[in-house]
Amino acid sequence: MPNPPIVIDVPFRVRYAETDAQQIVHHSSYVIYFEEARSEYIRQRGISYAEMEKVGYFMVVTDITIRYHQAARYDNLLMVRVWIEEQRSRSITFGYEVLNAETSEKLATGTSKHLFVNHDGSVVKIPETWHNWIS
Amino acid sequence: MPNPPIVIDVPFRVRYAETDAQQIVHHSSYVIYFEEARSEYIRQRGISYAEMEKVGYFMVVTDITIRYHQAARYDNLLMVRVWIEEQRSRSITFGYEVLNAETSEKLATGTSKHLFVNHDGSVVKIPETWHNWIS
Amino acid sequence: MPNPPIVIDVPFRVRYAETDAQQIVHHSSYVIYFEEARSEYIRQRGISYAEMEKVGYFMVVTDITIRYHQAARYDNLLMVRVWIEEQRSRSITFGYEVLNAETSEKLATGTSKHLFVNHDGSVVKIPETWHNWIS
Amino acid sequence: MPNPPIVIDVPFRVRYAETDAQQIVHHSSYVIYFEEARSEYIRQRGISYAEMEKVGYFMVVTDITIRYHQAARYDNLLMVRVWIEEQRSRSITFGYEVLNAETSEKLATGTSKHLFVNHDGSVVKIPETWHNWIS
């Protein structure tokens, strides 16, 4: 992991379908924002996750943590900041911060940990090509 | 298609995540109720859709229509009625009616049309085994 | 309705969570693309739907139709074209076309019809300010 | 908190829309299983969450943690076990375990922490009536 880590900012406009009867963004939606933010991170670092699956590597999620600070609402413009929190030979942990893009208010923070598996579902080392762009 | 058609009733409890900021069930949720209702129809008719995919048949959706009559809310108990509206050699159309299970009020009606495809994505005739349970 | 209608193009990157076990975009996701495309249409025409709800007008969906032509997959870049198909004193119908933005292949077409209601849920005429930007 | 805690088992049939292109249940779906499991916990303990919101109390989620052990697939029957992990004057933490109902294999574990707020969004003490059924 570089020091400081590379941080990618990914904007999201809150969708109506992501809200709930409390008139705020449903807490499960952040899991999806995290996922798309790390997809964009990977895309910007030179290899798309779609390509990765095509060559037989799959990232599976082993842990999710989210702390919710403030609610977001329909039509809000959010900024999700994503970086690599920790990297090991067989796992990778992403860190996230969700901000209101207009007020810079912090809405949520979290992490997701992943293993790499092959087509058989066996855990494998992180592929070399990935190793390069990560470091 | 039998006359009258076989109708299966499938209950759904509205989930919080299915609501939106209008404090009603989001209109996309009915597409999912329809899907699970027809899964249950197929399951009760003797073959699960999961089994079908295992032997290489996939139902793909070609058309959806939904008319929304009344809104549903969190915690409401719904009843989705499902039947086969029309069957042809290569397509099948399901009909649906969504009721409030407690008041019997009609909430929505709709249809979904499907083709059967094999692993290559080629359209195929409806498998014999299916043909039997349908008729 | 202008002749020809104003058409707004709204891009969507397919999210992983929008796919299903057939490895294509789940058919319910198009309902959400439609919704966000018409939100963007409204936003670009000078009034956000969020503003509209604040002043007490709500658009409720009364009908959805979707025809699926080709499947979309994770990471695909989609373009949703949206326009006003029909406008009456108390209802409005949007038309949609979903394309693969890279190949221009047509993936889906559809419509959504809406009524305007006030805080009490009573159907009302389309507000004047809207009437202006629509025409 | 009683010792041992009251544990409620809530069954879920995996929906097709909950799966993703890895042909497993998308990891965000567990957040929704947790939510509906705790709704059922509350319902069985004598007060529905829908009733609670009607009298002006809202539970907001402040923290989610999930560990994923094994994947679930379409049509699998799951059992979500839910209990109160910790209760304080102003917060409550639920614990969860997701099992494959047929094999008893452990699929996921997790927690959700909640504050109670009133209509103004101010944090309040857990209402008396709740306090009673919790203990």
PDB file of C-alpha atoms in Angstrom, chain D:
ATOM      1  CA  MET D   1     -30.967  -8.586  28.044  1.00  0.00           C
ATOM      2  CA  PRO D   2     -32.132 -11.995  29.139  1.00  0.00           C
ATOM      3  CA  ASN D   3     -29.525 -14.662  29.666  1.00  0.00           C
ATOM      4  CA  PRO D   4     -29.596 -16.547  27.354  1.00  0.00           C
ATOM      5  CA  PRO D   5     -31.189 -14.130  24.889  1.00  0.00           C
ATOM      6  CA  ILE D   6     -34.437 -14.870  23.128  1.00  0.00           C
ATOM      7  CA  VAL D   7     -33.616 -16.034  19.615  1.00  0.00           C
ATOM      8  CA  ILE D   8     -36.119 -15.831  16.769  1.00  0.00           C
ATOM      9  CA  ASP D   9     -35.668 -17.857  13.577  1.00  0.00           C
ATOM     10  CA  VAL D  10     -36.915 -16.259  10.374  1.00  0.00           C
ATOM     11  CA  PRO D  11     -36.977 -18.194   7.073  1.00  0.00           C
ATOM     12  CA  PHE D  12     -36.135 -16.612   3.717  1.00  0.00           C
ATOM     13  CA  ARG D  13     -36.323 -18.165   0.279  1.00  0.00           C
ATOM     14  CA  VAL D  14     -33.586 -16.652  -1.918  1.00  0.00           C
ATOM     15  CA  ARG D  15     -35.138 -14.548  -4.667  1.00  0.00           C
ATOM     16  CA  TYR D  16     -33.737 -14.503  -8.174  1.00  0.00           C
ATOM     17  CA  ALA D  17     -33.333 -10.727  -8.011  1.00  0.00           C
ATOM     18  CA  GLU D  18     -31.102 -11.142  -4.949  1.00  0.00           C
ATOM     19  CA  THR D  19     -28.478 -13.051  -6.928  1.00  0.00           C
ATOM     20  CA  ASP D  20     -25.697 -11.498  -8.997  1.00  0.00           C
ATOM     21  CA  ALA D  21     -23.461 -12.406 -11.925  1.00  0.00           C
ATOM     22  CA  GLN D  22     -21.312 -14.578  -9.631  1.00  0.00           C
ATOM     23  CA  GLN D  23     -24.511 -16.670  -9.420  1.00  0.00           C
ATOM     24  CA  ILE D  24     -24.641 -16.210  -5.660  1.00  0.00           C
ATOM     25  CA  VAL D  25     -26.690 -13.996  -3.375  1.00  0.00           C
ATOM     26  CA  HIS D  26     -25.368 -10.438  -3.637  1.00  0.00           C
ATOM     27  CA  HIS D  27     -23.728  -9.396  -0.379  1.00  0.00           C
ATOM     28  CA  SER D  28     -26.046  -6.379   0.025  1.00  0.00           C
ATOM     29  CA  SER D  29     -29.032  -8.740   0.292  1.00  0.00           C
ATOM     30  CA  TYR D  30     -27.936  -9.832   3.757  1.00  0.00           C
ATOM     31  CA  VAL D  31     -28.497  -6.298   5.033  1.00  0.00           C
ATOM     32  CA  ILE D  32     -32.110  -6.688   3.960  1.00  0.00           C
ATOM     33  CA  TYR D  33     -32.430 -10.179   5.466  1.00  0.00           C
ATOM     34  CA  PHE D  34     -31.127  -8.729   8.742  1.00  0.00           C
ATOM     35  CA  GLU D  35     -33.659  -5.912   8.602  1.00  0.00           C
ATOM     36  CA  GLU D  36     -36.614  -8.185   7.962  1.00  0.00           C
ATOM     37  CA  ALA D  37     -35.407 -10.637  10.600  1.00  0.00           C
ATOM     38  CA  ARG D  38     -35.346  -7.897  13.237  1.00  0.00           C
ATOM     39  CA  SER D  39     -38.762  -6.671  12.039  1.00  0.00           C
ATOM     40  CA  GLU D  40     -40.047 -10.169  12.654  1.00  0.00           C
ATOM     41  CA  TYR D  41     -38.314 -10.273  16.029  1.00  0.00           C
ATOM     42  CA  ILE D  42     -40.101  -7.068  17.018  1.00  0.00           C
ATOM     43  CA  ARG D  43     -43.415  -8.309  15.573  1.00  0.00           C
ATOM     44  CA  GLN D  44     -43.218 -11.549  17.561  1.00  0.00           C
ATOM     45  CA  ARG D  45     -42.308  -9.674  20.722  1.00  0.00           C
ATOM     46  CA  GLY D  46     -45.619  -7.874  20.660  1.00  0.00           C
ATOM     47  CA  ILE D  47     -45.263  -4.595  18.835  1.00  0.00           C
ATOM     48  CA  SER D  48     -44.745  -4.139  15.126  1.00  0.00           C
ATOM     49  CA  TYR D  49     -42.172  -1.679  13.906  1.00  0.00           C
ATOM     50  CA  ALA D  50     -44.887  -0.192  11.682  1.00  0.00           C
ATOM     51  CA  GLU D  51     -46.880   0.631  14.868  1.00  0.00           C
ATOM     52  CA  MET D  52     -43.808   2.151  16.404  1.00  0.00           C
ATOM     53  CA  GLU D  53     -43.310   4.553  13.534  1.00  0.00           C
ATOM     54  CA  LYS D  54     -46.996   5.520  13.762  1.00  0.00           C
ATOM     55  CA  VAL D  55     -46.537   6.658  17.356  1.00  0.00           C
ATOM     56  CA  GLY D  56     -43.457   8.635  16.405  1.00  0.00           C
ATOM     57  CA  TYR D  57     -40.467   6.458  17.147  1.00  0.00           C
ATOM     58  CA  PHE D  58     -37.962   5.595  14.478  1.00  0.00           C
ATOM     59  CA  MET D  59     -35.046   3.205  14.712  1.00  0.00           C
ATOM     60  CA  VAL D  60     -32.086   4.447  12.722  1.00  0.00           C
ATOM     61  CA  VAL D  61     -29.163   2.230  11.837  1.00  0.00           C
ATOM     62  CA  THR D  62     -25.792   3.480  13.051  1.00  0.00           C
ATOM     63  CA  ASP D  63     -23.574   0.454  12.408  1.00  0.00           C
ATOM     64  CA  ILE D  64     -23.617  -2.688  10.335  1.00  0.00           C
ATOM     65  CA  THR D  65     -21.058  -5.487  10.390  1.00  0.00           C
ATOM     66  CA  ILE D  66     -21.284  -8.638   8.301  1.00  0.00           C
ATOM     67  CA  ARG D  67     -18.931 -11.581   7.930  1.00  0.00           C
ATOM     68  CA  TYR D  68     -19.604 -13.813   4.939  1.00  0.00           C
ATOM     69  CA  HIS D  69     -18.709 -17.491   5.429  1.00  0.00           C
ATOM     70  CA  GLN D  70     -20.333 -19.314   2.525  1.00  0.00           C
ATOM     71  CA  ALA D  71     -22.362 -18.206  -0.477  1.00  0.00           C
ATOM     72  CA  ALA D  72     -26.086 -18.795  -0.875  1.00  0.00           C
ATOM     73  CA  ARG D  73     -27.779 -19.421  -4.204  1.00  0.00           C
ATOM     74  CA  TYR D  74     -31.126 -18.877  -5.881  1.00  0.00           C
ATOM     75  CA  ASP D  75     -33.951 -20.954  -4.413  1.00  0.00           C
ATOM     76  CA  ASN D  76     -31.972 -21.817  -1.277  1.00  0.00           C
ATOM     77  CA  LEU D  77     -34.020 -21.761   1.881  1.00  0.00           C
ATOM     78  CA  LEU D  78     -32.229 -19.670   4.508  1.00  0.00           C
ATOM     79  CA  MET D  79     -32.826 -19.321   8.213  1.00  0.00           C
ATOM     80  CA  VAL D  80     -31.873 -16.048   9.833  1.00  0.00           C
ATOM     81  CA  ARG D  81     -31.471 -16.232  13.607  1.00  0.00           C
ATOM     82  CA  VAL D  82     -31.811 -12.898  15.368  1.00  0.00           C
ATOM     83  CA  TRP D  83     -31.411 -11.812  18.996  1.00  0.00           C
ATOM     84  CA  ILE D  84     -30.627  -8.723  21.039  1.00  0.00           C
ATOM     85  CA  GLU D  85     -26.897  -8.601  21.499  1.00  0.00           C
ATOM     86  CA  GLU D  86     -26.755  -5.506  23.703  1.00  0.00           C
ATOM     87  CA  GLN D  87     -29.215  -2.952  25.012  1.00  0.00           C
ATOM     88  CA  ARG D  88     -28.452   0.481  26.428  1.00  0.00           C
ATOM     89  CA  SER D  89     -30.707   3.356  27.370  1.00  0.00           C
ATOM     90  CA  ARG D  90     -30.476   4.928  23.931  1.00  0.00           C
ATOM     91  CA  SER D  91     -29.209   2.167  21.647  1.00  0.00           C
ATOM     92  CA  ILE D  92     -29.836  -1.441  20.830  1.00  0.00           C
ATOM     93  CA  THR D  93     -27.652  -3.942  19.010  1.00  0.00           C
ATOM     94  CA  PHE D  94     -29.053  -6.979  17.240  1.00  0.00           C
ATOM     95  CA  GLY D  95     -26.993 -10.079  16.444  1.00  0.00           C
ATOM     96  CA  TYR D  96     -27.636 -12.301  13.424  1.00  0.00           C
ATOM     97  CA  GLU D  97     -26.652 -15.663  12.050  1.00  0.00           C
ATOM     98  CA  VAL D  98     -27.666 -16.780   8.569  1.00  0.00           C
ATOM     99  CA  LEU D  99     -27.846 -20.523   7.973  1.00  0.00           C
ATOM    100  CA  ASN D 100     -28.710 -22.690   5.014  1.00  0.00           C
ATOM    101  CA  ALA D 101     -31.952 -24.119   6.416  1.00  0.00           C
ATOM    102  CA  GLU D 102     -31.458 -27.489   4.752  1.00  0.00           C
ATOM    103  CA  THR D 103     -27.784 -28.136   5.482  1.00  0.00           C
ATOM    104  CA  SER D 104     -27.443 -25.970   8.622  1.00  0.00           C
ATOM    105  CA  GLU D 105     -24.258 -24.610   7.108  1.00  0.00           C
ATOM    106  CA  LYS D 106     -23.387 -21.171   8.465  1.00  0.00           C
ATOM    107  CA  LEU D 107     -23.469 -18.586   5.681  1.00  0.00           C
ATOM    108  CA  ALA D 108     -23.036 -15.269   7.457  1.00  0.00           C
ATOM    109  CA  THR D 109     -22.971 -13.575  10.825  1.00  0.00           C
ATOM    110  CA  GLY D 110     -23.396  -9.939  11.723  1.00  0.00           C
ATOM    111  CA  THR D 111     -24.675  -7.147  13.903  1.00  0.00           C
ATOM    112  CA  SER D 112     -26.692  -3.972  13.520  1.00  0.00           C
ATOM    113  CA  LYS D 113     -26.720  -1.106  16.015  1.00  0.00           C
ATOM    114  CA  HIS D 114     -29.620   1.323  16.252  1.00  0.00           C
ATOM    115  CA  LEU D 115     -30.600   4.574  17.902  1.00  0.00           C
ATOM    116  CA  PHE D 116     -34.162   5.659  18.537  1.00  0.00           C
ATOM    117  CA  VAL D 117     -35.149   9.066  17.227  1.00  0.00           C
ATOM    118  CA  ASN D 118     -38.375  11.053  17.266  1.00  0.00           C
ATOM    119  CA  HIS D 119     -40.062  12.952  14.437  1.00  0.00           C
ATOM    120  CA  ASP D 120     -37.523  15.796  14.772  1.00  0.00           C
ATOM    121  CA  GLY D 121     -34.674  13.359  14.376  1.00  0.00           C
ATOM    122  CA  SER D 122     -33.542  13.867  17.973  1.00  0.00           C
ATOM    123  CA  VAL D 123     -32.133  10.834  19.718  1.00  0.00           C
ATOM    124  CA  VAL D 124     -34.461   9.635  22.474  1.00  0.00           C
ATOM    125  CA  LYS D 125     -34.470   6.946  25.123  1.00  0.00           C
ATOM    126  CA  ILE D 126     -35.921   3.599  24.105  1.00  0.00           C
ATOM    127  CA  PRO D 127     -39.676   3.850  24.756  1.00  0.00           C
ATOM    128  CA  GLU D 128     -40.942   2.150  27.937  1.00  0.00           C
ATOM    129  CA  THR D 129     -43.192  -0.267  26.094  1.00  0.00           C
ATOM    130  CA  TRP D 130     -40.207  -1.480  24.172  1.00  0.00           C
ATOM    131  CA  HIS D 131     -38.082  -1.671  27.244  1.00  0.00           C
ATOM    132  CA  ASN D 132     -40.563  -4.106  28.666  1.00  0.00           C
ATOM    133  CA  TRP D 133     -40.676  -6.516  25.814  1.00  0.00           C
ATOM    134  CA  ILE D 134     -36.938  -6.385  25.383  1.00  0.00           C
ATOM    135  CA  SER D 135     -36.132  -7.453  28.936  1.00  0.00           C
TER     136      SER D 135
END
